[in-house]
Coordinates of C-alpha atoms in Angstrom, one line a residue:
M1 CA 104.5 22.2 -101.1
N2 CA 106.5 19.3 -99.7
E3 CA 108.9 18.4 -102.4
S4 CA 109.2 14.8 -101.2
I5 CA 105.5 14.3 -101.9
L6 CA 105.9 15.6 -105.4
D7 CA 109.0 13.6 -105.9
S8 CA 107.2 10.5 -104.7
L9 CA 104.4 11.1 -107.2
A10 CA 106.9 11.7 -110.0
D11 CA 108.8 8.5 -109.0
S12 CA 105.5 6.5 -109.2
L13 CA 104.6 8.0 -112.6
G14 CA 108.2 7.4 -113.8
K15 CA 107.7 3.6 -113.3
L16 CA 105.2 3.6 -116.3
P17 CA 106.8 2.5 -119.6
G18 CA 108.0 5.4 -121.7
I19 CA 107.8 8.0 -118.9
G20 CA 111.2 9.5 -118.1
R21 CA 112.0 11.7 -115.1
K22 CA 111.2 15.0 -116.8
T23 CA 107.9 13.8 -118.1
A24 CA 107.0 12.3 -114.7
L25 CA 107.7 15.6 -113.0
R26 CA 105.6 17.5 -115.7
L27 CA 102.7 15.1 -115.1
A28 CA 103.0 15.4 -111.3
F29 CA 102.9 19.2 -111.5
A30 CA 99.9 19.0 -113.9
L31 CA 98.0 16.7 -111.5
V32 CA 98.8 19.0 -108.5
D33 CA 97.7 22.0 -110.5
N34 CA 94.4 20.3 -111.7
R35 CA 92.9 18.7 -108.6
E36 CA 89.7 17.8 -110.4
L37 CA 91.6 15.9 -113.1
A38 CA 93.7 14.2 -110.3
S39 CA 90.6 13.1 -108.5
E40 CA 89.0 11.8 -111.7
L41 CA 92.2 9.9 -112.6
S42 CA 92.4 8.5 -109.1
E43 CA 88.8 7.2 -109.3
V44 CA 89.2 5.7 -112.7
L45 CA 92.5 4.1 -111.8
A46 CA 91.1 2.6 -108.5
G47 CA 88.0 1.3 -110.4
T48 CA 90.2 -0.3 -113.1
V49 CA 92.5 -2.0 -110.6
R50 CA 89.4 -3.2 -108.7
D51 CA 87.3 -4.4 -111.7
I52 CA 89.7 -5.5 -114.4
R53 CA 89.9 -9.2 -115.1
E54 CA 90.8 -11.7 -117.9
C55 CA 88.1 -12.8 -120.2
S56 CA 87.4 -16.5 -119.5
L57 CA 87.6 -17.4 -123.2
C58 CA 90.4 -15.3 -124.7
R59 CA 92.3 -13.9 -121.6
N60 CA 92.1 -10.3 -122.8
L61 CA 91.6 -7.7 -120.1
N62 CA 88.1 -6.4 -119.6
G63 CA 85.5 -5.8 -116.9
D64 CA 83.3 -8.9 -117.5
D65 CA 83.8 -12.6 -117.4
V66 CA 83.4 -12.8 -121.2
C67 CA 84.6 -9.8 -123.2
L68 CA 82.6 -8.0 -125.9
T69 CA 84.7 -9.5 -128.7
C70 CA 84.1 -13.1 -127.5
R71 CA 80.3 -12.3 -127.2
D72 CA 80.2 -11.1 -130.8
K73 CA 78.6 -13.9 -132.8
T74 CA 79.1 -12.1 -136.1
R75 CA 82.9 -12.6 -136.0
Q76 CA 84.7 -15.1 -138.2
N77 CA 85.7 -18.5 -136.8
T78 CA 89.4 -17.7 -136.7
I79 CA 91.6 -17.0 -133.7
C80 CA 94.5 -14.5 -133.7
V81 CA 97.0 -15.4 -131.0
V82 CA 98.8 -12.3 -129.5
H83 CA 101.4 -11.7 -126.8
T84 CA 99.7 -8.9 -124.9
P85 CA 96.3 -7.1 -124.6
A86 CA 98.1 -4.1 -126.3
D87 CA 98.9 -6.4 -129.3
Q88 CA 95.2 -7.4 -129.4
R89 CA 94.2 -3.7 -129.5
S90 CA 96.7 -3.0 -132.3
M91 CA 95.3 -5.9 -134.4
E92 CA 91.7 -4.8 -133.8
D93 CA 92.6 -1.2 -134.7
T94 CA 93.6 -2.2 -138.2
G95 CA 90.0 -2.9 -139.0
L96 CA 91.1 -5.8 -141.2
Y97 CA 90.7 -8.7 -138.8
R98 CA 87.2 -9.8 -137.7
G99 CA 87.8 -13.0 -135.9
Y100 CA 88.4 -13.8 -132.2
Y101 CA 91.6 -13.4 -130.2
F102 CA 93.6 -15.3 -127.6
V103 CA 96.1 -13.4 -125.4
L104 CA 99.1 -15.4 -124.0
H105 CA 100.4 -12.7 -121.6
G106 CA 103.9 -13.9 -122.3
T107 CA 106.0 -16.4 -124.3
L108 CA 107.5 -19.8 -123.4
A109 CA 110.4 -19.4 -121.0
P110 CA 111.0 -22.8 -119.3
L111 CA 114.0 -21.5 -117.3
D112 CA 111.7 -18.8 -115.8
G113 CA 109.0 -21.3 -115.1
T114 CA 106.7 -20.2 -118.0
G115 CA 105.4 -23.2 -119.7
P116 CA 102.3 -24.0 -121.9
S117 CA 99.9 -24.0 -118.9
E118 CA 101.0 -20.6 -117.7
L119 CA 100.3 -19.2 -121.2
G120 CA 96.9 -20.9 -121.3
I121 CA 97.9 -22.9 -124.4
P122 CA 95.6 -25.9 -123.3
D123 CA 92.8 -23.3 -123.1
L124 CA 93.7 -22.0 -126.6
V125 CA 93.4 -25.6 -128.0
K126 CA 90.0 -26.1 -126.3
R127 CA 88.8 -22.8 -127.6
A128 CA 89.9 -23.5 -131.2
V129 CA 88.3 -26.9 -131.1
S130 CA 85.0 -25.8 -129.6
L131 CA 84.8 -22.8 -132.0
Q132 CA 85.7 -25.1 -134.9
A133 CA 88.2 -22.5 -135.9
T134 CA 89.0 -22.5 -139.6
E135 CA 92.4 -20.9 -138.9
V136 CA 94.6 -19.8 -136.0
I137 CA 96.8 -16.9 -136.8
L138 CA 100.0 -16.6 -134.8
A139 CA 100.8 -12.8 -134.3
L140 CA 103.7 -13.0 -131.9
D141 CA 106.9 -11.0 -131.9
S142 CA 109.8 -12.2 -134.1
T143 CA 112.0 -12.9 -131.1
T144 CA 113.6 -16.2 -130.2
E145 CA 111.0 -16.7 -127.5
G146 CA 108.2 -15.7 -129.8
E147 CA 109.4 -18.1 -132.5
A148 CA 109.7 -20.9 -130.1
T149 CA 106.2 -20.2 -128.7
C150 CA 104.8 -20.1 -132.3
A151 CA 106.4 -23.5 -133.1
Y152 CA 105.0 -25.1 -130.0
I153 CA 101.5 -23.8 -130.6
A154 CA 101.6 -24.7 -134.3
N155 CA 102.6 -28.3 -133.4
V156 CA 99.8 -28.7 -130.8
L157 CA 97.1 -27.2 -133.0
E158 CA 98.1 -29.0 -136.2
A159 CA 97.9 -32.3 -134.3
E160 CA 94.2 -31.4 -133.8
G161 CA 93.8 -30.8 -137.5
I162 CA 93.6 -27.0 -137.2
R163 CA 95.2 -24.8 -139.9
V164 CA 97.9 -22.5 -138.4
T165 CA 99.3 -19.5 -140.1
R166 CA 101.9 -16.8 -139.2
L167 CA 101.8 -13.1 -139.9
A168 CA 103.8 -12.2 -143.0
R169 CA 107.2 -10.6 -142.3
G170 CA 109.6 -8.6 -144.4
L171 CA 110.3 -5.1 -145.5
P172 CA 108.1 -2.4 -143.9
P173 CA 106.6 0.3 -146.2
G174 CA 109.2 2.9 -147.1
A175 CA 112.2 0.7 -146.2
L176 CA 115.3 0.7 -148.4
V177 CA 116.5 -2.7 -149.5
E178 CA 120.2 -1.7 -149.1
F179 CA 119.7 -1.0 -145.4
A180 CA 117.7 -4.1 -144.5
D181 CA 119.4 -6.9 -142.6
S182 CA 119.7 -10.4 -144.2
L183 CA 117.0 -12.0 -142.0
T184 CA 114.5 -9.3 -143.0
L185 CA 115.3 -9.7 -146.7
S186 CA 115.1 -13.5 -146.4
E187 CA 111.7 -13.3 -144.8
A188 CA 110.6 -10.8 -147.4
L189 CA 111.7 -13.2 -150.2
K190 CA 110.0 -16.1 -148.6
G191 CA 106.8 -14.2 -148.1
R192 CA 106.6 -12.6 -151.5
R193 CA 103.3 -12.5 -153.3
S194 CA 101.9 -11.8 -156.8
F195 CA 101.7 -8.1 -157.8

């Protein structure tokens, strides 16, 4: 076998998040050893690249103009705003949230040219108003950019009379207080609730 072909495959696989060189080589060998799986994967990947699009209402990735979640009329009139489609999947997998979603595909970064329009924030406002959302839940990362994006969205939505909340933050289960940083402890104190 031509090693440069195998290396090329491993190099491509290694560009995926969380895939190091050894894992990429292991995957490359597995695909070469199982041609049927390699063909199936190739077809699925080509179809996904060809057919994937953003939902016109929530911007989540799917194969239709409007995703299954947005078509589900039994959902609550709330919107959970997330950073990525993976975040949306994580929220949905909890089984606790039964409202709608809105995927930003980023955070505000004016120096990089990412403003409210690039994140679809005007579309989020229209969606919240047309849905008569009772609440918009901001479920963005606790980074500087995430916090700035949350503050901007909250200001815009509250000006429309829409209730905006943020995910609770604080100590994760099993965490030891003595090892928590002061910001985490501060957030845990602010977000405390009755036992």
